[in-house]
PDB file of C-alpha atoms in Angstrom:
ATOM      1  CA  TYR A   1      14.312  90.210  90.128  1.00  0.00           C
ATOM      2  CA  PHE A   2      12.391  92.092  87.469  1.00  0.00           C
ATOM      3  CA  ILE A   3       8.762  93.093  86.868  1.00  0.00           C
ATOM      4  CA  VAL A   4       7.037  92.547  83.524  1.00  0.00           C
ATOM      5  CA  TYR A   5       4.531  95.346  82.961  1.00  0.00           C
ATOM      6  CA  TYR A   6       3.428  94.251  79.525  1.00  0.00           C
ATOM      7  CA  PHE A   7       3.841  91.282  77.261  1.00  0.00           C
ATOM      8  CA  LEU A   8       2.033  89.926  74.216  1.00  0.00           C
ATOM      9  CA  ILE A   9       2.410  86.408  72.845  1.00  0.00           C
ATOM     10  CA  ASN A  10       1.040  85.805  69.345  1.00  0.00           C
ATOM     11  CA  ALA A  11       0.522  82.555  67.459  1.00  0.00           C
ATOM     12  CA  ALA A  12      -0.593  83.006  63.837  1.00  0.00           C
ATOM     13  CA  PRO A  13      -1.479  79.775  61.994  1.00  0.00           C
ATOM     14  CA  TYR A  14      -2.592  80.216  58.368  1.00  0.00           C
ATOM     15  CA  LEU A  15      -3.273  78.418  55.090  1.00  0.00           C
ATOM     16  CA  THR A  16      -2.536  79.928  51.658  1.00  0.00           C
ATOM     17  CA  LEU A  17      -4.358  78.914  48.484  1.00  0.00           C
ATOM     18  CA  GLY A  18      -4.032  80.115  44.875  1.00  0.00           C
ATOM     19  CA  THR A  19      -1.362  81.787  42.741  1.00  0.00           C
ATOM     20  CA  THR A  20       0.758  84.918  43.035  1.00  0.00           C
ATOM     21  CA  THR A  21      -1.979  87.065  41.408  1.00  0.00           C
ATOM     22  CA  SER A  22      -5.143  85.372  42.751  1.00  0.00           C
ATOM     23  CA  PHE A  23      -4.877  83.935  46.224  1.00  0.00           C
ATOM     24  CA  ALA A  24      -6.476  83.575  49.644  1.00  0.00           C
ATOM     25  CA  ARG A  25      -4.552  83.554  52.913  1.00  0.00           C
ATOM     26  CA  LEU A  26      -6.785  82.153  55.659  1.00  0.00           C
ATOM     27  CA  GLY A  27      -5.572  82.491  59.209  1.00  0.00           C
ATOM     28  CA  ALA A  28      -6.133  83.719  62.740  1.00  0.00           C
ATOM     29  CA  ASP A  29      -4.057  85.384  65.438  1.00  0.00           C
ATOM     30  CA  ILE A  30      -4.188  83.752  68.872  1.00  0.00           C
ATOM     31  CA  LEU A  31      -3.207  86.492  71.303  1.00  0.00           C
ATOM     32  CA  PHE A  32      -2.199  86.198  74.959  1.00  0.00           C
ATOM     33  CA  GLN A  33      -1.671  89.569  76.621  1.00  0.00           C
ATOM     34  CA  ASN A  34      -0.824  90.790  80.113  1.00  0.00           C
ATOM     35  CA  SER A  35      -1.799  94.434  80.527  1.00  0.00           C
ATOM     36  CA  ASP A  36      -4.352  95.610  83.078  1.00  0.00           C
ATOM     37  CA  GLY A  37      -5.207  91.947  83.579  1.00  0.00           C
ATOM     38  CA  THR A  38      -4.588  88.845  81.513  1.00  0.00           C
ATOM     39  CA  ARG A  39      -6.573  88.510  78.287  1.00  0.00           C
ATOM     40  CA  ILE A  40      -6.685  85.813  75.632  1.00  0.00           C
ATOM     41  CA  ARG A  41      -8.255  86.765  72.297  1.00  0.00           C
ATOM     42  CA  VAL A  42      -8.586  85.235  68.846  1.00  0.00           C
ATOM     43  CA  ALA A  43      -8.595  87.664  65.895  1.00  0.00           C
ATOM     44  CA  PRO A  44      -9.118  86.886  62.192  1.00  0.00           C
ATOM     45  CA  ASN A  45      -6.154  87.259  59.846  1.00  0.00           C
ATOM     46  CA  VAL A  46      -7.370  86.873  56.272  1.00  0.00           C
ATOM     47  CA  LYS A  47      -6.072  88.328  53.017  1.00  0.00           C
ATOM     48  CA  ALA A  48      -7.416  87.702  49.520  1.00  0.00           C
ATOM     49  CA  GLN A  49      -6.856  89.013  45.996  1.00  0.00           C
ATOM     50  CA  LEU A  50      -8.610  88.234  42.732  1.00  0.00           C
ATOM     51  CA  ALA A  51      -6.899  89.293  39.501  1.00  0.00           C
ATOM     52  CA  LEU A  52      -9.407  90.532  36.916  1.00  0.00           C
ATOM     53  CA  THR A  53      -6.813  91.463  34.269  1.00  0.00           C
ATOM     54  CA  ASP A  54      -3.048  91.908  34.171  1.00  0.00           C
ATOM     55  CA  HIS A  55      -3.370  95.343  35.795  1.00  0.00           C
ATOM     56  CA  SER A  56      -6.652  95.236  37.746  1.00  0.00           C
ATOM     57  CA  SER A  57      -7.741  93.277  40.787  1.00  0.00           C
ATOM     58  CA  LEU A  58     -10.107  93.045  43.725  1.00  0.00           C
ATOM     59  CA  TYR A  59      -8.646  92.742  47.219  1.00  0.00           C
ATOM     60  CA  ALA A  60      -9.747  92.357  50.827  1.00  0.00           C
ATOM     61  CA  THR A  61      -8.145  91.972  54.240  1.00  0.00           C
ATOM     62  CA  VAL A  62      -9.812  90.995  57.497  1.00  0.00           C
ATOM     63  CA  HIS A  63      -7.722  91.463  60.601  1.00  0.00           C
ATOM     64  CA  GLY A  64      -7.899  92.477  64.242  1.00  0.00           C
ATOM     65  CA  GLY A  65      -5.901  92.321  67.451  1.00  0.00           C
ATOM     66  CA  PHE A  66      -4.190  94.479  70.047  1.00  0.00           C
ATOM     67  CA  SER A  67      -2.592  97.890  69.604  1.00  0.00           C
ATOM     68  CA  ASN A  68       0.090  97.895  72.288  1.00  0.00           C
ATOM     69  CA  ASN A  69       0.239 101.695  72.818  1.00  0.00           C
ATOM     70  CA  THR A  70       3.683 101.491  74.399  1.00  0.00           C
ATOM     71  CA  PHE A  71       5.535 104.638  75.406  1.00  0.00           C
ATOM     72  CA  ILE A  72       7.447 104.610  72.105  1.00  0.00           C
ATOM     73  CA  ASP A  73       4.184 104.145  70.174  1.00  0.00           C
ATOM     74  CA  MET A  74       2.643 107.135  71.938  1.00  0.00           C
ATOM     75  CA  MET A  75       5.727 109.309  71.370  1.00  0.00           C
ATOM     76  CA  ARG A  76       5.328 108.627  67.650  1.00  0.00           C
ATOM     77  CA  GLU A  77       1.667 109.657  67.869  1.00  0.00           C
ATOM     78  CA  SER A  78       2.300 112.836  69.873  1.00  0.00           C
ATOM     79  CA  ARG A  79       5.294 114.094  71.798  1.00  0.00           C
ATOM     80  CA  TYR A  80       2.927 116.101  74.018  1.00  0.00           C
ATOM     81  CA  ILE A  81       1.460 113.006  75.717  1.00  0.00           C
ATOM     82  CA  ARG A  82       1.353 113.067  79.532  1.00  0.00           C
ATOM     83  CA  PRO A  83       4.601 111.206  80.333  1.00  0.00           C
ATOM     84  CA  TYR A  84       3.670 109.736  83.711  1.00  0.00           C
ATOM     85  CA  GLU A  85       0.634 107.753  82.531  1.00  0.00           C
ATOM     86  CA  THR A  86       0.583 104.405  80.736  1.00  0.00           C
ATOM     87  CA  VAL A  87      -1.878 104.325  77.831  1.00  0.00           C
ATOM     88  CA  LYS A  88      -4.065 101.228  77.891  1.00  0.00           C
ATOM     89  CA  SER A  89      -3.805  98.842  74.957  1.00  0.00           C
ATOM     90  CA  SER A  90      -6.813  98.749  72.635  1.00  0.00           C
ATOM     91  CA  TYR A  91      -8.304  95.733  70.918  1.00  0.00           C
ATOM     92  CA  SER A  92      -9.802  95.694  67.438  1.00  0.00           C
ATOM     93  CA  VAL A  93     -12.521  93.066  67.303  1.00  0.00           C
ATOM     94  CA  ILE A  94     -12.421  93.262  63.522  1.00  0.00           C
ATOM     95  CA  ASP A  95     -10.696  95.421  60.916  1.00  0.00           C
ATOM     96  CA  ILE A  96     -11.911  95.000  57.323  1.00  0.00           C
ATOM     97  CA  THR A  97     -10.548  96.730  54.230  1.00  0.00           C
ATOM     98  CA  ALA A  98     -11.665  95.952  50.674  1.00  0.00           C
ATOM     99  CA  GLY A  99     -11.379  97.595  47.296  1.00  0.00           C
ATOM    100  CA  ALA A 100     -10.569  97.476  43.621  1.00  0.00           C
ATOM    101  CA  LYS A 101      -7.338  98.474  41.858  1.00  0.00           C
ATOM    102  CA  ILE A 102      -7.694  99.494  38.224  1.00  0.00           C
ATOM    103  CA  GLY A 103      -4.660 100.187  36.060  1.00  0.00           C
ATOM    104  CA  GLU A 104      -5.499  99.374  32.453  1.00  0.00           C
ATOM    105  CA  VAL A 105      -3.988 102.557  31.022  1.00  0.00           C
ATOM    106  CA  SER A 106      -0.196 102.701  31.111  1.00  0.00           C
ATOM    107  CA  GLY A 107       0.912 105.176  33.781  1.00  0.00           C
ATOM    108  CA  PHE A 108      -2.556 105.455  35.330  1.00  0.00           C
ATOM    109  CA  ARG A 109      -4.008 103.788  38.418  1.00  0.00           C
ATOM    110  CA  PHE A 110      -7.399 104.172  40.072  1.00  0.00           C
ATOM    111  CA  ASP A 111      -8.344 102.656  43.444  1.00  0.00           C
ATOM    112  CA  ILE A 112     -11.710 102.452  45.169  1.00  0.00           C
ATOM    113  CA  PHE A 113     -11.673 101.281  48.776  1.00  0.00           C
ATOM    114  CA  GLY A 114     -13.723 101.031  51.933  1.00  0.00           C
ATOM    115  CA  GLY A 115     -13.541  99.468  55.345  1.00  0.00           C
ATOM    116  CA  PHE A 116     -14.914  98.926  58.821  1.00  0.00           C
ATOM    117  CA  LYS A 117     -13.146  98.685  62.166  1.00  0.00           C
ATOM    118  CA  LYS A 118     -14.566  98.083  65.638  1.00  0.00           C
ATOM    119  CA  THR A 119     -12.262  98.844  68.561  1.00  0.00           C
ATOM    120  CA  GLU A 120     -12.543  98.436  72.328  1.00  0.00           C
ATOM    121  CA  ASP A 121     -10.698 100.821  74.667  1.00  0.00           C
ATOM    122  CA  GLU A 122      -9.674 103.184  71.861  1.00  0.00           C
ATOM    123  CA  HIS A 123      -7.754 106.168  73.239  1.00  0.00           C
ATOM    124  CA  PHE A 124      -8.440 109.799  72.329  1.00  0.00           C
ATOM    125  CA  LEU A 125      -5.898 112.485  73.246  1.00  0.00           C
ATOM    126  CA  VAL A 126      -7.322 115.699  74.732  1.00  0.00           C
ATOM    127  CA  LEU A 127      -5.831 118.669  76.554  1.00  0.00           C
ATOM    128  CA  ASN A 128      -5.219 117.642  80.168  1.00  0.00           C
ATOM    129  CA  GLY A 129      -6.585 120.594  82.105  1.00  0.00           C
ATOM    130  CA  GLN A 130      -6.523 120.021  85.873  1.00  0.00           C
ATOM    131  CA  ASP A 131      -5.653 116.619  87.311  1.00  0.00           C
ATOM    132  CA  VAL A 132      -8.141 115.050  89.692  1.00  0.00           C
ATOM    133  CA  ILE A 133      -6.569 114.229  93.083  1.00  0.00           C
ATOM    134  CA  GLY A 134      -9.620 112.966  94.955  1.00  0.00           C
ATOM    135  CA  GLU A 135     -13.366 112.848  94.510  1.00  0.00           C
ATOM    136  CA  ASP A 136     -13.744 116.589  95.083  1.00  0.00           C
ATOM    137  CA  ALA A 137     -10.196 117.915  94.755  1.00  0.00           C
ATOM    138  CA  LEU A 138      -8.490 119.162  91.593  1.00  0.00           C
ATOM    139  CA  GLY A 139      -4.740 119.335  91.163  1.00  0.00           C
ATOM    140  CA  ALA A 140      -2.558 121.647  89.113  1.00  0.00           C
ATOM    141  CA  HIS A 141      -3.235 122.511  85.475  1.00  0.00           C
ATOM    142  CA  LYS A 142      -0.808 120.733  83.144  1.00  0.00           C
ATOM    143  CA  GLU A 143      -0.226 121.646  79.496  1.00  0.00           C
ATOM    144  CA  VAL A 144      -0.067 118.070  78.228  1.00  0.00           C
ATOM    145  CA  LEU A 145      -2.330 115.680  76.362  1.00  0.00           C
ATOM    146  CA  ARG A 146      -4.065 112.919  78.269  1.00  0.00           C
ATOM    147  CA  PRO A 147      -5.810 109.799  76.986  1.00  0.00           C
ATOM    148  CA  ILE A 148      -9.512 109.202  77.466  1.00  0.00           C
ATOM    149  CA  TYR A 149     -11.091 105.913  76.403  1.00  0.00           C
ATOM    150  CA  GLY A 150     -14.122 104.563  74.641  1.00  0.00           C
ATOM    151  CA  ASP A 151     -15.452 101.930  72.249  1.00  0.00           C
ATOM    152  CA  ILE A 152     -15.728 103.057  68.623  1.00  0.00           C
ATOM    153  CA  SER A 153     -16.884 101.751  65.267  1.00  0.00           C
ATOM    154  CA  HIS A 154     -15.162 103.361  62.273  1.00  0.00           C
ATOM    155  CA  ALA A 155     -16.282 102.960  58.663  1.00  0.00           C
ATOM    156  CA  HIS A 156     -14.671 104.659  55.680  1.00  0.00           C
ATOM    157  CA  ILE A 157     -14.949 104.936  51.908  1.00  0.00           C
ATOM    158  CA  GLY A 158     -12.597 106.584  49.476  1.00  0.00           C
ATOM    159  CA  GLY A 159     -10.707 106.628  46.245  1.00  0.00           C
ATOM    160  CA  MET A 160      -7.246 107.321  44.871  1.00  0.00           C
ATOM    161  CA  ILE A 161      -6.028 108.386  41.421  1.00  0.00           C
ATOM    162  CA  GLN A 162      -2.351 108.168  40.527  1.00  0.00           C
ATOM    163  CA  SER A 163      -0.800 109.099  37.194  1.00  0.00           C
ATOM    164  CA  ASN A 164       2.629 109.360  35.609  1.00  0.00           C
ATOM    165  CA  ILE A 165       1.448 109.339  31.996  1.00  0.00           C
ATOM    166  CA  TRP A 166       3.905 112.193  31.436  1.00  0.00           C
ATOM    167  CA  ALA A 167       7.000 110.506  32.836  1.00  0.00           C
ATOM    168  CA  PRO A 168       8.663 113.492  34.598  1.00  0.00           C
ATOM    169  CA  LEU A 169       5.500 114.149  36.651  1.00  0.00           C
ATOM    170  CA  ASP A 170       4.075 111.694  39.183  1.00  0.00           C
ATOM    171  CA  ILE A 171       0.840 112.950  40.774  1.00  0.00           C
ATOM    172  CA  SER A 172      -1.727 111.362  43.079  1.00  0.00           C
ATOM    173  CA  LEU A 173      -4.981 112.408  44.718  1.00  0.00           C
ATOM    174  CA  ARG A 174      -6.563 110.516  47.604  1.00  0.00           C
ATOM    175  CA  LEU A 175     -10.014 111.263  49.090  1.00  0.00           C
ATOM    176  CA  LYS A 176     -11.396 109.591  52.213  1.00  0.00           C
ATOM    177  CA  LYS A 177     -14.679 109.995  54.094  1.00  0.00           C
ATOM    178  CA  ASN A 178     -14.851 108.638  57.652  1.00  0.00           C
ATOM    179  CA  PHE A 179     -17.938 107.657  59.647  1.00  0.00           C
ATOM    180  CA  TYR A 180     -17.756 107.107  63.410  1.00  0.00           C
ATOM    181  CA  ASN A 181     -20.168 105.544  65.866  1.00  0.00           C
ATOM    182  CA  ILE A 182     -19.247 105.984  69.527  1.00  0.00           C
ATOM    183  CA  ASP A 183     -20.564 103.459  72.047  1.00  0.00           C
ATOM    184  CA  TYR A 184     -19.195 105.533  74.915  1.00  0.00           C
ATOM    185  CA  ILE A 185     -16.233 107.675  75.944  1.00  0.00           C
ATOM    186  CA  SER A 186     -15.376 108.216  79.591  1.00  0.00           C
ATOM    187  CA  ILE A 187     -13.105 110.664  81.394  1.00  0.00           C
ATOM    188  CA  ASP A 188     -12.098 110.023  85.010  1.00  0.00           C
ATOM    189  CA  GLY A 189     -14.683 107.243  85.124  1.00  0.00           C
ATOM    190  CA  THR A 190     -17.576 109.460  83.955  1.00  0.00           C
ATOM    191  CA  ASP A 191     -19.241 108.969  80.567  1.00  0.00           C
ATOM    192  CA  ILE A 192     -19.280 111.995  78.242  1.00  0.00           C
ATOM    193  CA  GLU A 193     -22.645 113.035  76.856  1.00  0.00           C
ATOM    194  CA  ASP A 194     -22.833 113.196  73.034  1.00  0.00           C
ATOM    195  CA  PRO A 195     -19.208 112.122  72.498  1.00  0.00           C
ATOM    196  CA  GLU A 196     -17.367 112.651  69.231  1.00  0.00           C
ATOM    197  CA  ALA A 197     -14.392 110.818  67.717  1.00  0.00           C
ATOM    198  CA  TYR A 198     -11.983 113.340  69.168  1.00  0.00           C
ATOM    199  CA  ASN A 199      -9.191 114.503  66.843  1.00  0.00           C
ATOM    200  CA  LYS A 200     -10.147 111.991  64.156  1.00  0.00           C
ATOM    201  CA  PRO A 201     -11.015 113.742  60.860  1.00  0.00           C
ATOM    202  CA  GLY A 202     -14.365 113.234  59.174  1.00  0.00           C
ATOM    203  CA  PHE A 203     -13.022 114.021  55.705  1.00  0.00           C
ATOM    204  CA  GLU A 204      -9.489 113.922  54.287  1.00  0.00           C
ATOM    205  CA  VAL A 205      -7.806 115.009  51.059  1.00  0.00           C
ATOM    206  CA  ASP A 206      -4.177 114.118  50.309  1.00  0.00           C
ATOM    207  CA  MET A 207      -2.575 115.356  47.075  1.00  0.00           C
ATOM    208  CA  ARG A 208       1.075 114.687  46.180  1.00  0.00           C
ATOM    209  CA  ALA A 209       3.206 115.564  43.163  1.00  0.00           C
ATOM    210  CA  THR A 210       6.827 114.957  42.172  1.00  0.00           C
ATOM    211  CA  LEU A 211       8.430 116.614  39.140  1.00  0.00           C
ATOM    212  CA  SER A 212      11.796 115.266  38.008  1.00  0.00           C
ATOM    213  CA  LEU A 213      13.479 118.185  36.228  1.00  0.00           C
ATOM    214  CA  THR A 214      16.688 116.193  35.732  1.00  0.00           C
ATOM    215  CA  SER A 215      18.072 112.915  36.997  1.00  0.00           C
ATOM    216  CA  TYR A 216      19.576 114.934  39.876  1.00  0.00           C
ATOM    217  CA  LEU A 217      16.879 117.490  40.726  1.00  0.00           C
ATOM    218  CA  LYS A 218      13.316 116.778  41.899  1.00  0.00           C
ATOM    219  CA  LEU A 219      10.611 119.213  42.968  1.00  0.00           C
ATOM    220  CA  THR A 220       7.853 118.053  45.302  1.00  0.00           C
ATOM    221  CA  ALA A 221       4.530 119.430  46.485  1.00  0.00           C
ATOM    222  CA  ASN A 222       1.820 118.040  48.731  1.00  0.00           C
ATOM    223  CA  TYR A 223      -1.455 119.304  50.122  1.00  0.00           C
ATOM    224  CA  TYR A 224      -3.370 117.794  53.052  1.00  0.00           C
ATOM    225  CA  PHE A 225      -6.859 118.730  54.192  1.00  0.00           C
ATOM    226  CA  ALA A 226      -8.594 117.354  57.285  1.00  0.00           C
ATOM    227  CA  GLY A 227     -12.078 118.542  58.212  1.00  0.00           C
ATOM    228  CA  ASP A 228     -14.837 117.819  60.715  1.00  0.00           C
ATOM    229  CA  ARG A 229     -12.464 117.483  63.677  1.00  0.00           C
ATOM    230  CA  TRP A 230     -13.513 117.662  67.334  1.00  0.00           C
ATOM    231  CA  SER A 231     -11.874 117.875  70.727  1.00  0.00           C
ATOM    232  CA  TYR A 232     -13.104 117.933  74.334  1.00  0.00           C
ATOM    233  CA  TYR A 233     -12.166 120.468  76.983  1.00  0.00           C
ATOM    234  CA  GLY A 234     -13.832 122.168  79.928  1.00  0.00           C
ATOM    235  CA  GLY A 235     -16.717 119.707  79.915  1.00  0.00           C
ATOM    236  CA  GLU A 236     -17.834 120.361  76.326  1.00  0.00           C
ATOM    237  CA  ASN A 237     -17.217 119.336  72.734  1.00  0.00           C
ATOM    238  CA  LEU A 238     -15.141 121.823  70.728  1.00  0.00           C
ATOM    239  CA  LYS A 239     -15.138 122.061  66.922  1.00  0.00           C
ATOM    240  CA  MET A 240     -11.580 122.406  65.646  1.00  0.00           C
ATOM    241  CA  ASP A 241     -10.446 124.388  62.617  1.00  0.00           C
ATOM    242  CA  ASN A 242      -9.779 122.502  59.416  1.00  0.00           C
ATOM    243  CA  ILE A 243      -6.214 121.557  58.549  1.00  0.00           C
ATOM    244  CA  ASN A 244      -5.124 123.161  55.261  1.00  0.00           C
ATOM    245  CA  ASP A 245      -1.473 122.292  54.817  1.00  0.00           C
ATOM    246  CA  LEU A 246       0.348 123.052  51.546  1.00  0.00           C
ATOM    247  CA  ASN A 247       4.063 122.216  51.356  1.00  0.00           C
ATOM    248  CA  ALA A 248       6.721 122.365  48.630  1.00  0.00           C
ATOM    249  CA  GLY A 249      10.260 121.097  48.465  1.00  0.00           C
ATOM    250  CA  ALA A 250      13.292 120.322  46.345  1.00  0.00           C
ATOM    251  CA  LEU A 251      15.791 117.467  46.409  1.00  0.00           C
ATOM    252  CA  TYR A 252      19.180 117.649  44.700  1.00  0.00           C
ATOM    253  CA  GLN A 253      21.102 114.381  44.376  1.00  0.00           C
ATOM    254  CA  ILE A 254      24.749 115.387  44.063  1.00  0.00           C
ATOM    255  CA  ASN A 255      25.975 111.786  43.781  1.00  0.00           C
ATOM    256  CA  ASP A 256      24.999 108.309  44.980  1.00  0.00           C
ATOM    257  CA  ALA A 257      26.132 109.105  48.507  1.00  0.00           C
ATOM    258  CA  PHE A 258      25.228 112.773  49.071  1.00  0.00           C
ATOM    259  CA  SER A 259      22.049 114.821  48.588  1.00  0.00           C
ATOM    260  CA  ILE A 260      20.631 118.093  49.893  1.00  0.00           C
ATOM    261  CA  ASN A 261      17.016 119.107  50.398  1.00  0.00           C
ATOM    262  CA  LEU A 262      14.887 122.166  51.113  1.00  0.00           C
ATOM    263  CA  ARG A 263      11.255 122.248  52.243  1.00  0.00           C
ATOM    264  CA  VAL A 264       8.793 125.113  52.776  1.00  0.00           C
ATOM    265  CA  ASN A 265       5.826 124.224  54.983  1.00  0.00           C
ATOM    266  CA  ASN A 266       2.363 125.737  55.378  1.00  0.00           C
ATOM    267  CA  LEU A 267       2.647 127.938  52.309  1.00  0.00           C
ATOM    268  CA  LEU A 268      -0.922 129.171  52.905  1.00  0.00           C
ATOM    269  CA  ALA A 269       0.090 130.385  56.402  1.00  0.00           C
ATOM    270  CA  GLN A 270      -2.993 128.734  57.857  1.00  0.00           C
ATOM    271  CA  LYS A 271      -3.729 128.827  61.582  1.00  0.00           C
ATOM    272  CA  TYR A 272      -5.023 125.571  63.073  1.00  0.00           C
ATOM    273  CA  ASP A 273      -4.415 123.248  66.019  1.00  0.00           C
ATOM    274  CA  ILE A 274      -2.914 119.840  65.368  1.00  0.00           C
ATOM    275  CA  TRP A 275      -4.173 118.868  68.822  1.00  0.00           C
ATOM    276  CA  TYR A 276      -6.463 121.241  70.728  1.00  0.00           C
ATOM    277  CA  GLY A 277      -4.160 123.679  72.507  1.00  0.00           C
ATOM    278  CA  TYR A 278      -1.176 122.808  70.302  1.00  0.00           C
ATOM    279  CA  PRO A 279      -1.141 124.950  67.138  1.00  0.00           C
ATOM    280  CA  GLY A 280       0.721 123.964  64.003  1.00  0.00           C
ATOM    281  CA  GLN A 281       3.538 126.217  62.821  1.00  0.00           C
ATOM    282  CA  ARG A 282       2.720 129.005  60.396  1.00  0.00           C
ATOM    283  CA  LEU A 283       4.842 129.518  57.274  1.00  0.00           C
ATOM    284  CA  ASN A 284       8.239 127.931  57.920  1.00  0.00           C
ATOM    285  CA  ALA A 285      11.166 126.382  56.062  1.00  0.00           C
ATOM    286  CA  SER A 286      13.667 123.643  56.758  1.00  0.00           C
ATOM    287  CA  GLY A 287      16.566 122.009  54.972  1.00  0.00           C
ATOM    288  CA  GLY A 288      19.204 119.381  55.373  1.00  0.00           C
ATOM    289  CA  PHE A 289      21.453 116.843  53.741  1.00  0.00           C
ATOM    290  CA  THR A 290      21.704 113.073  53.504  1.00  0.00           C
ATOM    291  CA  PHE A 291      24.940 111.136  53.413  1.00  0.00           C
ATOM    292  CA  ARG A 292      24.941 107.399  52.680  1.00  0.00           C
ATOM    293  CA  PHE A 293      27.950 105.152  53.101  1.00  0.00           C
TER     294      PHE A 293
END
């Protein structure tokens, strides 16, 4: 015999209207899930685009549904997750994104976007500390991340500029401001007073550039900033240092099958925690090769 710990069945009927440039896809996801009890939910699944010109359009998506948070999902999020605990699945009641894409000038694109997402049982990873054995007994301290849960509303606004007007150089800048409203967050069954959206940045900057020196050699650079980050440890909220991460690299394509690369990370030698208690590496370098056959 075998035991099924988790399954999700999804039916997604939809109707599409319009053309390839202006269309509306109207649908819904009917979800049947078995995890910590059986749940049946219906989530919207809508996508629309309105072409204003040949290069500019308005767009919107309305979605929702379960995030499975399987072991593989959590390993992708953080390899420091406490391995002996299953992370509960979360459910997004609604997830809306809308914006405008403007690209009237050849080699130039400008996006404005915003969105809103409301999620039940969202997980937040915090430093484990001591495990609770009983009502009054604490276990050993473990240097791992553990999930705590809460309901959260997340709104965001932002913009992106991308340009390759000068063909060898492709550069983009993306800015995003996040707003969080926490209904509650609990740890070991106790609600946290004045909770924050732990380890979720309030403001983000992402800048990327690629310079093609020849058809074989490309130089890359990217800078990422994340500010207004919080964590929770020892019964209190902790303000985390900003992430200031500047990286540079080079890619040399020897032929269609073989290439080599070099990357230098954290050129500013900044000191910050990716997760509270888990610092990012200071200045470091890495390299490798790719072989396709």
